[in-house]
Amino acid sequence: MSIHNFEILAKDIIHEVEETLTTLDHIEENAVALKRIAERAARPGDDAGGVTGHRIAPDGS
């Protein structure tokens, strides 16, 4: 395999790694957001993220 072919392969690998890292960043951002939502929803009397604007009673009603 020539040097040129190795350069092309290396660029392709770098591109794939960059795309993977971007995807992982998005997954992490979503996980952090979901954790915040779950923490809010778990608090008694909270509105589970402000979607409805109504408070949830401690009994879940």
CSV table of N, CA and C in Angstrom, one decimal:
chain,number,residue,atom,x,y,z
A,1,MET,N,0.9,-1.2,0.0
A,1,MET,CA,0.0,0.0,0.0
A,1,MET,C,0.9,1.2,0.0
A,2,SER,N,0.5,2.2,-0.8
A,2,SER,CA,1.4,3.4,-0.9
A,2,SER,C,1.1,4.4,0.2
A,3,ILE,N,2.0,5.3,0.3
A,3,ILE,CA,1.9,6.3,1.3
A,3,ILE,C,0.6,7.1,1.1
A,4,HIS,N,0.3,7.4,-0.2
A,4,HIS,CA,-1.0,8.1,-0.5
A,4,HIS,C,-2.2,7.4,0.0
A,5,ASN,N,-2.2,6.1,-0.2
A,5,ASN,CA,-3.3,5.3,0.3
A,5,ASN,C,-3.4,5.3,1.8
A,6,PHE,N,-2.3,5.3,2.5
A,6,PHE,CA,-2.3,5.4,4.0
A,6,PHE,C,-2.8,6.7,4.4
A,7,GLU,N,-2.5,7.8,3.7
A,7,GLU,CA,-3.0,9.1,4.1
A,7,GLU,C,-4.5,9.2,3.9
A,8,ILE,N,-5.0,8.6,2.9
A,8,ILE,CA,-6.4,8.6,2.6
A,8,ILE,C,-7.1,7.8,3.7
A,9,LEU,N,-6.6,6.7,4.1
A,9,LEU,CA,-7.1,5.8,5.1
A,9,LEU,C,-7.1,6.6,6.5
A,10,ALA,N,-6.0,7.2,6.8
A,10,ALA,CA,-5.8,8.0,8.0
A,10,ALA,C,-6.9,9.1,8.1
A,11,LYS,N,-7.1,9.8,7.0
A,11,LYS,CA,-8.1,10.9,7.0
A,11,LYS,C,-9.5,10.3,7.2
A,12,ASP,N,-9.8,9.2,6.6
A,12,ASP,CA,-11.1,8.5,6.8
A,12,ASP,C,-11.3,8.1,8.2
A,13,ILE,N,-10.3,7.6,8.8
A,13,ILE,CA,-10.4,7.1,10.2
A,13,ILE,C,-10.5,8.4,11.1
A,14,ILE,N,-9.8,9.4,10.9
A,14,ILE,CA,-9.9,10.6,11.7
A,14,ILE,C,-11.3,11.2,11.6
A,15,HIS,N,-11.9,11.2,10.4
A,15,HIS,CA,-13.2,11.7,10.2
A,15,HIS,C,-14.2,10.9,11.0
A,16,GLU,N,-14.1,9.5,10.9
A,16,GLU,CA,-15.0,8.7,11.6
A,16,GLU,C,-14.9,8.9,13.1
A,17,VAL,N,-13.7,9.0,13.6
A,17,VAL,CA,-13.5,9.3,15.1
A,17,VAL,C,-14.1,10.6,15.5
A,18,GLU,N,-14.0,11.6,14.6
A,18,GLU,CA,-14.6,12.9,14.9
A,18,GLU,C,-16.1,12.8,15.0
A,19,GLU,N,-16.7,12.1,14.0
A,19,GLU,CA,-18.1,11.9,14.0
A,19,GLU,C,-18.6,11.2,15.3
A,20,THR,N,-17.8,10.2,15.7
A,20,THR,CA,-18.2,9.4,16.9
A,20,THR,C,-18.1,10.2,18.1
A,21,LEU,N,-17.1,11.1,18.2
A,21,LEU,CA,-17.0,12.0,19.4
A,21,LEU,C,-18.1,13.0,19.4
A,22,THR,N,-18.5,13.5,18.3
A,22,THR,CA,-19.7,14.4,18.2
A,22,THR,C,-20.9,13.7,18.7
A,23,THR,N,-21.1,12.4,18.2
A,23,THR,CA,-22.3,11.7,18.7
A,23,THR,C,-22.3,11.4,20.2
A,24,LEU,N,-21.1,11.1,20.7
A,24,LEU,CA,-21.0,10.9,22.1
A,24,LEU,C,-21.3,12.2,22.9
A,25,ASP,N,-20.8,13.3,22.4
A,25,ASP,CA,-21.2,14.6,23.0
A,25,ASP,C,-22.7,14.8,23.1
A,26,HIS,N,-23.4,14.5,22.0
A,26,HIS,CA,-24.8,14.6,22.0
A,26,HIS,C,-25.5,13.7,23.0
A,27,ILE,N,-25.0,12.5,23.1
A,27,ILE,CA,-25.5,11.5,24.0
A,27,ILE,C,-25.3,12.0,25.4
A,28,GLU,N,-24.2,12.5,25.7
A,28,GLU,CA,-23.9,13.0,27.1
A,28,GLU,C,-24.8,14.2,27.4
A,29,GLU,N,-25.0,15.1,26.4
A,29,GLU,CA,-25.9,16.3,26.7
A,29,GLU,C,-27.3,15.8,27.0
A,30,ASN,N,-27.8,14.8,26.2
A,30,ASN,CA,-29.1,14.3,26.4
A,30,ASN,C,-29.2,13.6,27.8
A,31,ALA,N,-28.2,12.8,28.1
A,31,ALA,CA,-28.2,12.2,29.4
A,31,ALA,C,-28.3,13.1,30.6
A,32,VAL,N,-27.5,14.2,30.5
A,32,VAL,CA,-27.6,15.3,31.5
A,32,VAL,C,-28.9,15.9,31.6
A,33,ALA,N,-29.5,16.2,30.5
A,33,ALA,CA,-30.9,16.8,30.5
A,33,ALA,C,-31.9,15.8,31.0
A,34,LEU,N,-31.8,14.5,30.7
A,34,LEU,CA,-32.8,13.5,31.2
A,34,LEU,C,-32.6,13.3,32.7
A,35,LYS,N,-31.3,13.4,33.2
A,35,LYS,CA,-31.1,13.3,34.6
A,35,LYS,C,-31.8,14.4,35.4
A,36,ARG,N,-31.6,15.7,34.8
A,36,ARG,CA,-32.3,16.8,35.4
A,36,ARG,C,-33.8,16.7,35.5
A,37,ILE,N,-34.4,16.2,34.4
A,37,ILE,CA,-35.8,16.0,34.3
A,37,ILE,C,-36.2,14.9,35.4
A,38,ALA,N,-35.5,13.8,35.4
A,38,ALA,CA,-35.8,12.8,36.4
A,38,ALA,C,-35.7,13.3,37.8
A,39,GLU,N,-34.7,14.1,38.1
A,39,GLU,CA,-34.5,14.6,39.5
A,39,GLU,C,-35.7,15.5,39.8
A,40,ARG,N,-36.1,16.4,38.9
A,40,ARG,CA,-37.2,17.3,39.1
A,40,ARG,C,-38.5,16.5,39.3
A,41,ALA,N,-38.7,15.4,38.5
A,41,ALA,CA,-39.9,14.6,38.6
A,41,ALA,C,-40.0,13.9,39.9
A,42,ALA,N,-38.8,13.5,40.5
A,42,ALA,CA,-38.8,12.7,41.7
A,42,ALA,C,-39.0,13.6,42.9
A,43,ARG,N,-39.0,14.9,42.8
A,43,ARG,CA,-39.2,15.8,44.0
A,43,ARG,C,-40.7,15.9,44.2
A,44,PRO,N,-41.1,15.6,45.4
A,44,PRO,CA,-42.6,15.7,45.7
A,44,PRO,C,-43.1,17.1,45.5
A,45,GLY,N,-44.2,17.3,44.9
A,45,GLY,CA,-44.8,18.6,44.7
A,45,GLY,C,-44.2,19.3,43.6
A,46,ASP,N,-43.3,18.8,42.8
A,46,ASP,CA,-42.7,19.5,41.7
A,46,ASP,C,-43.6,19.3,40.5
A,47,ASP,N,-43.4,20.0,39.4
A,47,ASP,CA,-44.2,19.9,38.3
A,47,ASP,C,-43.6,19.0,37.2
A,48,ALA,N,-42.7,18.2,37.5
A,48,ALA,CA,-42.0,17.3,36.6
A,48,ALA,C,-41.5,18.0,35.3
A,49,GLY,N,-40.9,19.1,35.5
A,49,GLY,CA,-40.2,19.7,34.4
A,49,GLY,C,-41.0,20.9,33.8
A,50,GLY,N,-42.1,21.3,34.3
A,50,GLY,CA,-42.8,22.5,33.9
A,50,GLY,C,-43.6,22.3,32.6
A,51,VAL,N,-43.8,21.1,32.2
A,51,VAL,CA,-44.6,20.9,30.9
A,51,VAL,C,-46.0,21.4,31.0
A,52,THR,N,-46.7,21.1,32.1
A,52,THR,CA,-48.1,21.5,32.2
A,52,THR,C,-48.3,22.7,33.1
A,53,GLY,N,-47.3,23.0,33.9
A,53,GLY,CA,-47.4,24.1,34.8
A,53,GLY,C,-48.3,23.8,36.1
A,54,HIS,N,-48.7,22.6,36.2
A,54,HIS,CA,-49.5,22.1,37.3
A,54,HIS,C,-48.6,21.3,38.2
A,55,ARG,N,-48.8,21.5,39.5
A,55,ARG,CA,-48.0,20.8,40.5
A,55,ARG,C,-48.5,19.4,40.6
A,56,ILE,N,-47.6,18.4,40.8
A,56,ILE,CA,-48.0,17.0,41.1
A,56,ILE,C,-48.0,16.9,42.6
A,57,ALA,N,-49.2,16.4,43.0
A,57,ALA,CA,-49.3,16.1,44.5
A,57,ALA,C,-48.4,15.0,44.9
A,58,PRO,N,-48.0,14.9,46.1
A,58,PRO,CA,-47.2,13.9,46.6
A,58,PRO,C,-47.7,12.5,46.3
A,59,ASP,N,-49.1,12.4,46.2
A,59,ASP,CA,-49.7,11.1,46.0
A,59,ASP,C,-49.7,10.8,44.5
A,60,GLY,N,-49.2,11.7,43.6
A,60,GLY,CA,-49.1,11.4,42.2
A,60,GLY,C,-50.3,11.9,41.4
A,61,SER,N,-51.3,12.5,42.1
A,61,SER,CA,-52.5,13.0,41.4
A,61,SER,C,-52.3,14.4,40.8
